[in-house]
Structures are given as C-alpha cells and as structure tokens.
PDB file of N, CA and C and ligand atoms in Angstrom:
ATOM      1  N   UNK A   1     104.585  88.340  77.719  1.00  0.00           N
ATOM      2  CA  UNK A   1     104.910  89.364  78.366  1.00  0.00           C
ATOM      3  C   UNK A   1     104.196  89.160  79.976  1.00  0.00           C
ATOM      4  N   UNK A   2     104.870  89.700  80.887  1.00  0.00           N
ATOM      5  CA  UNK A   2     103.785  89.478  82.590  1.00  0.00           C
ATOM      6  C   UNK A   2     102.964  90.758  82.619  1.00  0.00           C
ATOM      7  N   UNK A   3     101.779  90.024  82.964  1.00  0.00           N
ATOM      8  CA  UNK A   3     100.693  91.167  83.553  1.00  0.00           C
ATOM      9  C   UNK A   3     101.214  92.092  84.014  1.00  0.00           C
ATOM     10  N   UNK A   4     100.408  93.061  83.566  1.00  0.00           N
ATOM     11  CA  UNK A   4     101.573  94.481  83.966  1.00  0.00           C
ATOM     12  C   UNK A   4     101.246  95.501  84.824  1.00  0.00           C
ATOM     13  N   UNK A   5     100.164  94.728  86.092  1.00  0.00           N
ATOM     14  CA  UNK A   5     100.042  95.027  87.316  1.00  0.00           C
ATOM     15  C   UNK A   5      99.714  93.869  88.414  1.00  0.00           C
ATOM     16  N   UNK A   6     100.875  92.814  88.098  1.00  0.00           N
ATOM     17  CA  UNK A   6     101.179  91.539  88.956  1.00  0.00           C
ATOM     18  C   UNK A   6     101.542  92.220  90.222  1.00  0.00           C
ATOM     19  N   UNK A   7     102.645  93.172  90.398  1.00  0.00           N
ATOM     20  CA  UNK A   7     103.072  93.431  91.381  1.00  0.00           C
ATOM     21  C   UNK A   7     102.676  94.935  91.873  1.00  0.00           C
ATOM     22  N   UNK A   8     101.771  95.202  91.626  1.00  0.00           N
ATOM     23  CA  UNK A   8     101.042  96.782  91.951  1.00  0.00           C
ATOM     24  C   UNK A   8     100.217  96.789  93.103  1.00  0.00           C
ATOM     25  N   UNK A   9     100.806  97.612  93.925  1.00  0.00           N
ATOM     26  CA  UNK A   9     100.071  98.242  95.260  1.00  0.00           C
ATOM     27  C   UNK A   9      98.809  98.942  95.026  1.00  0.00           C
ATOM     28  N   UNK A  10      97.770  98.189  95.057  1.00  0.00           N
ATOM     29  CA  UNK A  10      96.691  99.307  94.477  1.00  0.00           C
ATOM     30  C   UNK A  10      96.245 100.329  95.846  1.00  0.00           C
ATOM     31  N   UNK A  11      96.715 100.179  96.846  1.00  0.00           N
ATOM     32  CA  UNK A  11      96.103 101.644  97.668  1.00  0.00           C
ATOM     33  C   UNK A  11      97.160 102.682  97.225  1.00  0.00           C
ATOM     34  N   UNK A  12      98.568 102.036  96.894  1.00  0.00           N
ATOM     35  CA  UNK A  12      99.229 103.309  96.177  1.00  0.00           C
ATOM     36  C   UNK A  12      98.694 103.860  95.099  1.00  0.00           C
ATOM     37  N   UNK A  13      98.325 102.799  93.728  1.00  0.00           N
ATOM     38  CA  UNK A  13      98.041 103.001  92.644  1.00  0.00           C
ATOM     39  C   UNK A  13      96.633 104.121  92.080  1.00  0.00           C
ATOM     40  N   UNK A  14      96.011 103.553  93.160  1.00  0.00           N
ATOM     41  CA  UNK A  14      94.766 104.555  93.566  1.00  0.00           C
ATOM     42  C   UNK A  14      94.932 105.871  93.776  1.00  0.00           C
ATOM     43  N   UNK A  15      96.020 106.083  94.423  1.00  0.00           N
ATOM     44  CA  UNK A  15      95.978 107.479  95.087  1.00  0.00           C
ATOM     45  C   UNK A  15      96.984 108.414  93.733  1.00  0.00           C
ATOM     46  N   UNK A  16      97.750 107.541  93.289  1.00  0.00           N
ATOM     47  CA  UNK A  16      98.247 108.264  92.006  1.00  0.00           C
ATOM     48  C   UNK A  16      97.823 108.422  90.776  1.00  0.00           C
ATOM     49  N   UNK A  17      96.886 107.370  90.751  1.00  0.00           N
ATOM     50  CA  UNK A  17      95.455 107.621  89.637  1.00  0.00           C
ATOM     51  C   UNK A  17      94.819 108.686  89.541  1.00  0.00           C
ATOM     52  N   UNK A  18      94.499 108.982  91.025  1.00  0.00           N
ATOM     53  CA  UNK A  18      93.601 109.653  91.321  1.00  0.00           C
ATOM     54  C   UNK A  18      94.273 111.074  90.964  1.00  0.00           C
ATOM     55  N   UNK A  19      95.359 111.330  91.733  1.00  0.00           N
ATOM     56  CA  UNK A  19      95.866 112.876  91.524  1.00  0.00           C
ATOM     57  C   UNK A  19      96.162 113.029  89.842  1.00  0.00           C
ATOM     58  N   UNK A  20      96.885 111.877  89.305  1.00  0.00           N
ATOM     59  CA  UNK A  20      96.817 112.248  87.740  1.00  0.00           C
ATOM     60  C   UNK A  20      95.770 112.582  86.814  1.00  0.00           C
ATOM     61  N   UNK A  21      94.550 112.119  87.292  1.00  0.00           N
ATOM     62  CA  UNK A  21      93.678 112.222  86.546  1.00  0.00           C
ATOM     63  C   UNK A  21      92.836 114.014  86.940  1.00  0.00           C
ATOM     64  N   UNK A  22      93.198 114.166  88.256  1.00  0.00           N
ATOM     65  CA  UNK A  22      92.880 115.270  88.729  1.00  0.00           C
ATOM     66  C   UNK A  22      93.518 116.572  88.162  1.00  0.00           C
ATOM     67  N   UNK A  23      94.678 116.110  87.867  1.00  0.00           N
ATOM     68  CA  UNK A  23      95.633 116.988  87.049  1.00  0.00           C
ATOM     69  C   UNK A  23      95.152 117.624  85.747  1.00  0.00           C
ATOM     70  N   UNK A  24      94.595 116.046  84.510  1.00  0.00           N
ATOM     71  CA  UNK A  24      94.604 115.837  83.162  1.00  0.00           C
ATOM     72  C   UNK A  24      93.298 116.941  83.649  1.00  0.00           C
ATOM     73  N   UNK A  25      92.010 116.833  84.358  1.00  0.00           N
ATOM     74  CA  UNK A  25      90.432 116.692  84.695  1.00  0.00           C
ATOM     75  C   UNK A  25      90.782 118.869  84.576  1.00  0.00           C
ATOM     76  N   UNK A  26      91.846 119.138  85.585  1.00  0.00           N
ATOM     77  CA  UNK A  26      91.349 120.457  85.791  1.00  0.00           C
ATOM     78  C   UNK A  26      92.472 121.371  85.060  1.00  0.00           C
ATOM     79  N   UNK A  27      93.894 120.820  84.900  1.00  0.00           N
ATOM     80  CA  UNK A  27      94.851 121.947  84.451  1.00  0.00           C
ATOM     81  C   UNK A  27      95.276 122.010  82.592  1.00  0.00           C
ATOM     82  N   UNK A  28      95.591 122.885  82.365  1.00  0.00           N
ATOM     83  CA  UNK A  28      96.025 123.054  80.857  1.00  0.00           C
ATOM     84  C   UNK A  28      97.302 122.309  80.472  1.00  0.00           C
ATOM     85  N   UNK A  29      97.574 121.405  79.795  1.00  0.00           N
ATOM     86  CA  UNK A  29      98.696 120.979  79.535  1.00  0.00           C
ATOM     87  C   UNK A  29      99.811 121.595  79.318  1.00  0.00           C
ATOM     88  N   UNK A  30      99.320 122.883  78.917  1.00  0.00           N
ATOM     89  CA  UNK A  30     100.473 124.029  78.599  1.00  0.00           C
ATOM     90  C   UNK A  30     101.364 124.678  79.905  1.00  0.00           C
ATOM     91  N   UNK A  31     100.142 124.459  80.777  1.00  0.00           N
ATOM     92  CA  UNK A  31     101.185 124.799  82.992  1.00  0.00           C
ATOM     93  C   UNK A  31     102.644 123.847  82.477  1.00  0.00           C
ATOM     94  N   UNK A  32     103.596 124.751  82.881  1.00  0.00           N
ATOM     95  CA  UNK A  32     104.680 123.751  83.318  1.00  0.00           C
ATOM     96  C   UNK A  32     104.604 122.696  84.208  1.00  0.00           C
ATOM     97  N   UNK A  33     104.054 122.959  85.180  1.00  0.00           N
ATOM     98  CA  UNK A  33     103.693 121.772  86.139  1.00  0.00           C
ATOM     99  C   UNK A  33     103.142 120.274  85.366  1.00  0.00           C
ATOM    100  N   UNK A  34     102.025 120.948  84.847  1.00  0.00           N
ATOM    101  CA  UNK A  34     101.077 119.691  84.695  1.00  0.00           C
ATOM    102  C   UNK A  34     102.001 119.382  83.355  1.00  0.00           C
ATOM    103  N   UNK A  35     102.512 119.859  82.351  1.00  0.00           N
ATOM    104  CA  UNK A  35     103.380 119.291  81.587  1.00  0.00           C
ATOM    105  C   UNK A  35     104.405 118.590  81.760  1.00  0.00           C
ATOM    106  N   UNK A  36     105.345 118.768  83.159  1.00  0.00           N
ATOM    107  CA  UNK A  36     106.296 118.024  83.853  1.00  0.00           C
ATOM    108  C   UNK A  36     105.882 116.611  84.176  1.00  0.00           C
ATOM    109  N   UNK A  37     104.744 116.690  84.885  1.00  0.00           N
ATOM    110  CA  UNK A  37     104.111 115.508  85.213  1.00  0.00           C
ATOM    111  C   UNK A  37     103.785 114.507  84.006  1.00  0.00           C
ATOM    112  N   UNK A  38     102.993 115.167  83.209  1.00  0.00           N
ATOM    113  CA  UNK A  38     102.700 114.208  81.815  1.00  0.00           C
ATOM    114  C   UNK A  38     104.402 113.849  81.315  1.00  0.00           C
ATOM    115  N   UNK A  39     104.991 114.389  80.936  1.00  0.00           N
ATOM    116  CA  UNK A  39     106.344 113.835  80.568  1.00  0.00           C
ATOM    117  C   UNK A  39     107.114 113.412  81.352  1.00  0.00           C
ATOM    118  N   UNK A  40     106.892 113.399  82.556  1.00  0.00           N
ATOM    119  CA  UNK A  40     107.530 112.008  83.689  1.00  0.00           C
ATOM    120  C   UNK A  40     106.785 110.500  83.215  1.00  0.00           C
ATOM    121  N   UNK A  41     105.044 110.819  83.333  1.00  0.00           N
ATOM    122  CA  UNK A  41     104.262 109.402  83.042  1.00  0.00           C
ATOM    123  C   UNK A  41     104.888 108.722  81.301  1.00  0.00           C
ATOM    124  N   UNK A  42     105.085 109.845  80.760  1.00  0.00           N
ATOM    125  CA  UNK A  42     105.488 109.619  79.197  1.00  0.00           C
ATOM    126  C   UNK A  42     106.274 108.945  79.130  1.00  0.00           C
ATOM    127  N   UNK A  43     107.265 109.008  79.979  1.00  0.00           N
ATOM    128  CA  UNK A  43     108.986 108.432  79.906  1.00  0.00           C
ATOM    129  C   UNK A  43     108.644 107.077  80.400  1.00  0.00           C
ATOM    130  N   UNK A  44     107.996 107.176  81.923  1.00  0.00           N
ATOM    131  CA  UNK A  44     107.926 105.869  82.530  1.00  0.00           C
ATOM    132  C   UNK A  44     107.088 104.617  82.030  1.00  0.00           C
ATOM    133  N   UNK A  45     105.840 105.173  81.057  1.00  0.00           N
ATOM    134  CA  UNK A  45     105.061 104.592  79.980  1.00  0.00           C
ATOM    135  C   UNK A  45     105.423 103.958  78.996  1.00  0.00           C
ATOM    136  N   UNK A  46     106.591 104.240  78.624  1.00  0.00           N
ATOM    137  CA  UNK A  46     107.153 104.021  76.951  1.00  0.00           C
ATOM    138  C   UNK A  46     107.674 103.060  77.069  1.00  0.00           C
ATOM    139  N   UNK A  47     107.865 102.437  75.906  1.00  0.00           N
ATOM    140  CA  UNK A  47     108.455 101.082  75.543  1.00  0.00           C
ATOM    141  C   UNK A  47     109.724 100.521  76.083  1.00  0.00           C
ATOM    142  N   UNK A  48     110.427 101.853  76.417  1.00  0.00           N
ATOM    143  CA  UNK A  48     111.869 101.237  76.880  1.00  0.00           C
ATOM    144  C   UNK A  48     111.540 100.739  78.470  1.00  0.00           C
ATOM    145  N   UNK A  49     110.655 101.588  79.082  1.00  0.00           N
ATOM    146  CA  UNK A  49     110.099 101.357  80.399  1.00  0.00           C
ATOM    147  C   UNK A  49     109.145 100.177  80.352  1.00  0.00           C
ATOM    148  N   UNK A  50     107.870 100.773  81.181  1.00  0.00           N
ATOM    149  CA  UNK A  50     106.470 100.278  80.890  1.00  0.00           C
ATOM    150  C   UNK A  50     106.161  99.418  80.076  1.00  0.00           C
ATOM    151  N   UNK A  51     106.382 100.276  79.053  1.00  0.00           N
ATOM    152  CA  UNK A  51     105.904  99.696  77.384  1.00  0.00           C
ATOM    153  C   UNK A  51     104.403  99.451  77.324  1.00  0.00           C
ATOM    154  N   UNK A  52     103.467 100.852  77.339  1.00  0.00           N
ATOM    155  CA  UNK A  52     102.342 100.503  77.602  1.00  0.00           C
ATOM    156  C   UNK A  52     101.602 101.150  76.227  1.00  0.00           C
ATOM    157  N   UNK A  53     101.520 100.423  75.321  1.00  0.00           N
ATOM    158  CA  UNK A  53     100.680 100.508  74.076  1.00  0.00           C
ATOM    159  C   UNK A  53      99.780 101.755  73.780  1.00  0.00           C
ATOM    160  N   UNK A  54      99.792 102.692  72.866  1.00  0.00           N
ATOM    161  CA  UNK A  54      99.477 103.526  72.912  1.00  0.00           C
ATOM    162  C   UNK A  54      97.794 103.588  72.524  1.00  0.00           C
ATOM    163  N   UNK A  55      97.612 102.206  72.342  1.00  0.00           N
ATOM    164  CA  UNK A  55      95.847 101.776  71.921  1.00  0.00           C
ATOM    165  C   UNK A  55      95.242 101.760  73.396  1.00  0.00           C
ATOM    166  N   UNK A  56      95.975 101.089  74.884  1.00  0.00           N
ATOM    167  CA  UNK A  56      95.487 100.888  75.934  1.00  0.00           C
ATOM    168  C   UNK A  56      94.984 101.899  76.111  1.00  0.00           C
ATOM    169  N   UNK A  57      95.504 103.606  75.836  1.00  0.00           N
ATOM    170  CA  UNK A  57      95.148 104.619  76.444  1.00  0.00           C
ATOM    171  C   UNK A  57      93.254 104.620  76.015  1.00  0.00           C
ATOM    172  N   UNK A  58      93.257 104.209  75.176  1.00  0.00           N
ATOM    173  CA  UNK A  58      91.633 104.321  74.631  1.00  0.00           C
ATOM    174  C   UNK A  58      90.649 103.459  75.420  1.00  0.00           C
ATOM    175  N   UNK A  59      91.307 102.563  75.791  1.00  0.00           N
ATOM    176  CA  UNK A  59      91.122 101.100  76.585  1.00  0.00           C
ATOM    177  C   UNK A  59      89.821 102.205  78.161  1.00  0.00           C
ATOM    178  N   UNK A  60      91.423 102.467  78.365  1.00  0.00           N
ATOM    179  CA  UNK A  60      91.836 103.508  79.959  1.00  0.00           C
ATOM    180  C   UNK A  60      90.490 104.634  79.616  1.00  0.00           C
ATOM    181  N   UNK A  61      90.768 105.414  79.060  1.00  0.00           N
ATOM    182  CA  UNK A  61      89.663 106.410  78.882  1.00  0.00           C
ATOM    183  C   UNK A  61      87.865 106.147  78.515  1.00  0.00           C
ATOM    184  N   UNK A  62      87.519 104.667  77.756  1.00  0.00           N
ATOM    185  CA  UNK A  62      86.630 104.212  77.831  1.00  0.00           C
ATOM    186  C   UNK A  62      86.147 103.718  79.153  1.00  0.00           C
ATOM    187  N   UNK A  63      86.959 103.088  80.063  1.00  0.00           N
ATOM    188  CA  UNK A  63      86.613 102.501  81.403  1.00  0.00           C
ATOM    189  C   UNK A  63      86.505 103.451  82.352  1.00  0.00           C
ATOM    190  N   UNK A  64      86.765 104.726  82.230  1.00  0.00           N
ATOM    191  CA  UNK A  64      87.403 106.347  83.139  1.00  0.00           C
ATOM    192  C   UNK A  64      85.754 106.277  82.979  1.00  0.00           C
ATOM    193  N   UNK A  65      85.092 106.985  81.412  1.00  0.00           N
ATOM    194  CA  UNK A  65      83.837 107.108  81.011  1.00  0.00           C
ATOM    195  C   UNK A  65      82.777 106.340  81.981  1.00  0.00           C
ATOM    196  N   UNK A  66      83.192 105.031  82.053  1.00  0.00           N
ATOM    197  CA  UNK A  66      82.135 104.090  82.156  1.00  0.00           C
ATOM    198  C   UNK A  66      81.935 104.310  83.520  1.00  0.00           C
ATOM    199  N   UNK A  67      83.172 104.204  84.292  1.00  0.00           N
ATOM    200  CA  UNK A  67      83.055 104.598  85.420  1.00  0.00           C
ATOM    201  C   UNK A  67      82.280 106.182  85.982  1.00  0.00           C
ATOM    202  N   UNK A  68      82.401 106.620  85.603  1.00  0.00           N
ATOM    203  CA  UNK A  68      81.656 107.804  85.663  1.00  0.00           C
ATOM    204  C   UNK A  68      80.033 107.787  85.613  1.00  0.00           C
ATOM    205  N   UNK A  69      80.177 107.057  84.470  1.00  0.00           N
ATOM    206  CA  UNK A  69      78.953 107.125  84.221  1.00  0.00           C
ATOM    207  C   UNK A  69      77.565 106.479  85.276  1.00  0.00           C
ATOM    208  N   UNK A  70      78.563 105.336  85.818  1.00  0.00           N
ATOM    209  CA  UNK A  70      77.834 104.405  87.230  1.00  0.00           C
ATOM    210  C   UNK A  70      77.574 105.435  88.121  1.00  0.00           C
ATOM    211  N   UNK A  71      78.532 106.365  88.240  1.00  0.00           N
ATOM    212  CA  UNK A  71      78.819 107.451  89.747  1.00  0.00           C
ATOM    213  C   UNK A  71      78.184 108.453  89.925  1.00  0.00           C
ATOM    214  N   UNK A  72      78.177 108.846  88.279  1.00  0.00           N
ATOM    215  CA  UNK A  72      77.462 110.476  88.874  1.00  0.00           C
ATOM    216  C   UNK A  72      76.303 110.266  87.680  1.00  0.00           C
ATOM    217  N   UNK A  73      75.139 110.575  88.930  1.00  0.00           N
ATOM    218  CA  UNK A  73      73.206 110.403  88.085  1.00  0.00           C
ATOM    219  C   UNK A  73      73.570 111.793  86.855  1.00  0.00           C
ATOM    220  N   UNK A  74      74.257 112.729  86.977  1.00  0.00           N
ATOM    221  CA  UNK A  74      73.811 114.096  86.363  1.00  0.00           C
ATOM    222  C   UNK A  74      74.936 113.765  85.091  1.00  0.00           C
ATOM    223  N   UNK A  75      75.188 112.792  84.774  1.00  0.00           N
ATOM    224  CA  UNK A  75      76.069 112.474  83.887  1.00  0.00           C
ATOM    225  C   UNK A  75      75.350 112.352  82.487  1.00  0.00           C
ATOM    226  N   UNK A  76      75.846 112.458  81.422  1.00  0.00           N
ATOM    227  CA  UNK A  76      75.243 112.894  80.163  1.00  0.00           C
ATOM    228  C   UNK A  76      76.209 112.566  78.835  1.00  0.00           C
ATOM    229  N   UNK A  77      75.734 112.466  77.648  1.00  0.00           N
ATOM    230  CA  UNK A  77      76.617 112.410  76.426  1.00  0.00           C
ATOM    231  C   UNK A  77      77.267 113.654  76.270  1.00  0.00           C
ATOM    232  N   UNK A  78      76.661 114.213  76.847  1.00  0.00           N
ATOM    233  CA  UNK A  78      77.189 115.494  76.413  1.00  0.00           C
ATOM    234  C   UNK A  78      78.687 116.248  77.580  1.00  0.00           C
ATOM    235  N   UNK A  79      78.238 115.859  78.769  1.00  0.00           N
ATOM    236  CA  UNK A  79      79.065 115.516  79.926  1.00  0.00           C
ATOM    237  C   UNK A  79      80.868 114.936  79.321  1.00  0.00           C
ATOM    238  N   UNK A  80      79.782 113.548  79.055  1.00  0.00           N
ATOM    239  CA  UNK A  80      81.175 112.676  78.823  1.00  0.00           C
ATOM    240  C   UNK A  80      82.008 112.745  77.263  1.00  0.00           C
ATOM    241  N   UNK A  81      81.196 113.875  76.286  1.00  0.00           N
ATOM    242  CA  UNK A  81      82.537 114.695  75.333  1.00  0.00           C
ATOM    243  C   UNK A  81      83.011 115.436  75.691  1.00  0.00           C
ATOM    244  N   UNK A  82      82.765 116.261  76.920  1.00  0.00           N
ATOM    245  CA  UNK A  82      83.622 117.445  77.134  1.00  0.00           C
ATOM    246  C   UNK A  82      84.501 116.327  77.893  1.00  0.00           C
ATOM    247  N   UNK A  83      84.632 115.677  79.024  1.00  0.00           N
ATOM    248  CA  UNK A  83      85.460 114.541  79.448  1.00  0.00           C
ATOM    249  C   UNK A  83      86.548 114.232  78.350  1.00  0.00           C
ATOM    250  N   UNK A  84      86.126 113.979  77.289  1.00  0.00           N
ATOM    251  CA  UNK A  84      87.089 112.960  76.517  1.00  0.00           C
ATOM    252  C   UNK A  84      88.280 114.097  75.936  1.00  0.00           C
ATOM    253  N   UNK A  85      87.309 115.076  75.546  1.00  0.00           N
ATOM    254  CA  UNK A  85      87.873 116.475  74.957  1.00  0.00           C
ATOM    255  C   UNK A  85      89.305 116.799  75.581  1.00  0.00           C
ATOM    256  N   UNK A  86      88.422 117.041  77.177  1.00  0.00           N
ATOM    257  CA  UNK A  86      89.615 117.806  78.308  1.00  0.00           C
ATOM    258  C   UNK A  86      90.828 116.505  77.994  1.00  0.00           C
ATOM    259  N   UNK A  87      90.420 115.185  78.415  1.00  0.00           N
ATOM    260  CA  UNK A  87      91.877 114.435  78.707  1.00  0.00           C
ATOM    261  C   UNK A  87      92.603 113.692  77.174  1.00  0.00           C
ATOM    262  N   UNK A  88      92.387 114.570  76.290  1.00  0.00           N
ATOM    263  CA  UNK A  88      92.781 114.107  74.879  1.00  0.00           C
ATOM    264  C   UNK A  88      94.382 114.731  74.721  1.00  0.00           C
ATOM    265  N   UNK A  89      94.289 115.784  74.890  1.00  0.00           N
ATOM    266  CA  UNK A  89      95.458 116.632  74.841  1.00  0.00           C
ATOM    267  C   UNK A  89      96.829 115.922  75.984  1.00  0.00           C
ATOM    268  N   UNK A  90      96.742 115.428  77.088  1.00  0.00           N
ATOM    269  CA  UNK A  90      97.567 114.880  78.045  1.00  0.00           C
ATOM    270  C   UNK A  90      97.839 113.555  77.708  1.00  0.00           C
ATOM    271  N   UNK A  91      96.514 113.141  77.177  1.00  0.00           N
ATOM    272  CA  UNK A  91      97.188 111.206  76.512  1.00  0.00           C
ATOM    273  C   UNK A  91      97.738 111.072  75.308  1.00  0.00           C
ATOM    274  N   UNK A  92      97.450 113.108  74.148  1.00  0.00           N
ATOM    275  CA  UNK A  92      98.509 112.760  73.123  1.00  0.00           C
ATOM    276  C   UNK A  92      99.943 113.109  73.775  1.00  0.00           C
ATOM    277  N   UNK A  93      99.978 113.887  74.595  1.00  0.00           N
ATOM    278  CA  UNK A  93     101.210 114.237  75.211  1.00  0.00           C
ATOM    279  C   UNK A  93     102.104 112.714  75.708  1.00  0.00           C
ATOM    280  N   UNK A  94     101.023 111.930  76.465  1.00  0.00           N
ATOM    281  CA  UNK A  94     102.147 110.911  76.746  1.00  0.00           C
ATOM    282  C   UNK A  94     102.318 109.899  75.757  1.00  0.00           C
ATOM    283  N   UNK A  95     101.290 109.875  75.063  1.00  0.00           N
ATOM    284  CA  UNK A  95     101.389 108.584  74.007  1.00  0.00           C
ATOM    285  C   UNK A  95     102.462 108.786  72.898  1.00  0.00           C
ATOM    286  N   UNK A  96     102.564 109.998  72.846  1.00  0.00           N
ATOM    287  CA  UNK A  96     103.645 110.672  71.330  1.00  0.00           C
ATOM    288  C   UNK A  96     105.299 110.483  72.216  1.00  0.00           C
ATOM    289  N   UNK A  97     105.237 109.839  73.230  1.00  0.00           N
ATOM    290  CA  UNK A  97     106.322 109.307  73.977  1.00  0.00           C
ATOM    291  C   UNK A  97     106.711 108.119  73.812  1.00  0.00           C
ATOM    292  N   UNK A  98     106.177 107.451  73.523  1.00  0.00           N
ATOM    293  CA  UNK A  98     106.129 106.030  73.293  1.00  0.00           C
ATOM    294  C   UNK A  98     107.187 105.622  72.636  1.00  0.00           C
TER     295      UNK A  98
HETATM  296  C1  LIG B 101      96.575 109.472  80.882  1.00  0.00           C
HETATM  297  C2  LIG B 101      96.657 107.902  81.785  1.00  0.00           C
HETATM  298  C3  LIG B 101      97.444 107.244  82.588  1.00  0.00           C
HETATM  299  C4  LIG B 101      98.139 108.185  83.948  1.00  0.00           C
HETATM  300  C5  LIG B 101      97.618 109.738  83.997  1.00  0.00           C
HETATM  301  C6  LIG B 101      98.760 107.054  84.191  1.00  0.00           C
HETATM  302  C7  LIG B 101      99.477 107.397  85.299  1.00  0.00           C
HETATM  303  C8  LIG B 101     100.393 106.791  85.968  1.00  0.00           C
HETATM  304  C9  LIG B 101     100.988 107.249  87.333  1.00  0.00           C
HETATM  305  C10 LIG B 101     101.247 108.472  88.087  1.00  0.00           C
HETATM  306  C11 LIG B 101     101.642 105.856  87.922  1.00  0.00           C
HETATM  307  C12 LIG B 101     102.726 105.582  88.984  1.00  0.00           C
HETATM  308  C13 LIG B 101     104.159 106.500  88.388  1.00  0.00           C
HETATM  309  C14 LIG B 101     104.877 105.584  87.058  1.00  0.00           C
HETATM  310  O1  LIG B 101     105.181 104.816  87.239  1.00  0.00           O
HETATM  311  O2  LIG B 101     105.303 106.746  86.302  1.00  0.00           O
HETATM  312  C15 LIG B 101     101.571 105.014  86.773  1.00  0.00           C
HETATM  313  C16 LIG B 101     102.212 103.648  87.072  1.00  0.00           C
HETATM  314  C17 LIG B 101     101.457 102.603  85.932  1.00  0.00           C
HETATM  315  N1  LIG B 101     100.742 102.522  85.331  1.00  0.00           N
HETATM  316 FE1  LIG B 101      99.670 104.170  84.495  1.00  0.00          FE
HETATM  317  N2  LIG B 101      99.007 106.162  83.666  1.00  0.00           N
HETATM  318  C18 LIG B 101      98.046 105.963  82.657  1.00  0.00           C
HETATM  319  C19 LIG B 101      97.524 105.281  81.666  1.00  0.00           C
HETATM  320  C20 LIG B 101      98.050 103.504  81.493  1.00  0.00           C
HETATM  321  C21 LIG B 101      97.549 102.619  81.303  1.00  0.00           C
HETATM  322  C22 LIG B 101      97.118 102.976  79.764  1.00  0.00           C
HETATM  323  C23 LIG B 101      98.355 101.619  81.184  1.00  0.00           C
HETATM  324  C24 LIG B 101      98.294 100.021  80.789  1.00  0.00           C
HETATM  325  C25 LIG B 101      96.852  99.408  80.651  1.00  0.00           C
HETATM  326  C26 LIG B 101      99.268 101.718  82.581  1.00  0.00           C
HETATM  327  C27 LIG B 101      99.971 101.125  83.682  1.00  0.00           C
HETATM  328  C28 LIG B 101     100.802 101.573  84.483  1.00  0.00           C
HETATM  329  C29 LIG B 101     101.497 100.538  84.633  1.00  0.00           C
HETATM  330  C30 LIG B 101     101.758  98.938  85.112  1.00  0.00           C
HETATM  331  C31 LIG B 101     102.108 101.296  85.984  1.00  0.00           C
HETATM  332  C32 LIG B 101     103.451 100.448  87.506  1.00  0.00           C
HETATM  333  C33 LIG B 101     102.383 100.134  88.418  1.00  0.00           C
HETATM  334  C34 LIG B 101     103.230  99.941  89.299  1.00  0.00           C
HETATM  335  O3  LIG B 101     103.837  99.813  90.643  1.00  0.00           O
HETATM  336  O4  LIG B 101     103.128  98.252  89.256  1.00  0.00           O
HETATM  337  N3  LIG B 101      99.063 103.119  82.803  1.00  0.00           N
HETATM  338  N4  LIG B 101     100.577 105.201  85.587  1.00  0.00           N
END
C-alpha cells in the first residue's frame, strides 16, 4: 500500500482537520450538519476509498491528546477523559461506515 499522506497538501490538510476537530469537539453528532459532515468523512475514509482502518482512529485520538497535553498547561487526566468521551461518538460514526 502507498503511504497514506504521500501526496497530501499539509497546509490544506491542517485547515480541514482543524475544522473537523472543531466540529467533533463542539457539536452534537445528532445535529444534522454535524452528522452530514461525519458521514461524508466516513464515506471518504471507508474501505472503498481511502481505506483508513478503524484502529488508526485510536492512534489518531492518542496523538491528538498527546498534542494538547504538550500545548495546554491546564490539561489534566480529567480534561483528557472529557475530550476522549466527546470525540468518541463522531469516531464511532466514521468507523461504522468502514
Ligand atoms: C476523526 C478523525 C478524522 C477526521 C475528522 C478526518 C477528517 C478528514 C478530512 C475532513 C479530510 C479531507 C476530506 C476527505 O478526504 O474526506 C481527510 C482526508 C484524509 N484523511 Fe482523515 N480524518 C480523520 C482520521 C483519519 C485517520 C485516522 C487517517 C489515517 C491515519 C486519515 C487519513 C486521511 C487521508 C490519507 C486523507 C487524504 C489526504 C490527502 O488529501 O492526501 N484520516 N480527513
């Protein structure tokens, strides 16, 4: 398999990721707009297209928490738990479409 990000434009990717993490962190997956975005990502990341295996989202979530831990002096285990719980329903929707 070719490296997943071999041809990626990272300035674009950073903006897309920022926008979608913002939605995951602040919105409810039951909101139609949020759900629509998640289903679009689920489709593009599924087996037939980008083929992003579900276990990679666990690596992704660990990396996200690690990064915020480095950047945010007020980060704590409790805050991390809250982030993980908040991200979970969105990740579940994306991976359920794999
Ligand atoms: C909740 C977690 C994630 C979110 C919100 C997310 C979101 C996005 C968005 C919005 C795009 C651009 C539009 C699209 O192609 O659908 C994208 C592209 C992509 N994502 Fe994700 N993604 C997530 C997790 C992952 C993971 C775990 C991987 C693999 C390690 C991954 C690999 C990719 C790749 C390879 C692209 C295409 C990059 C390119 O244009 O070359 N994503 N993602």
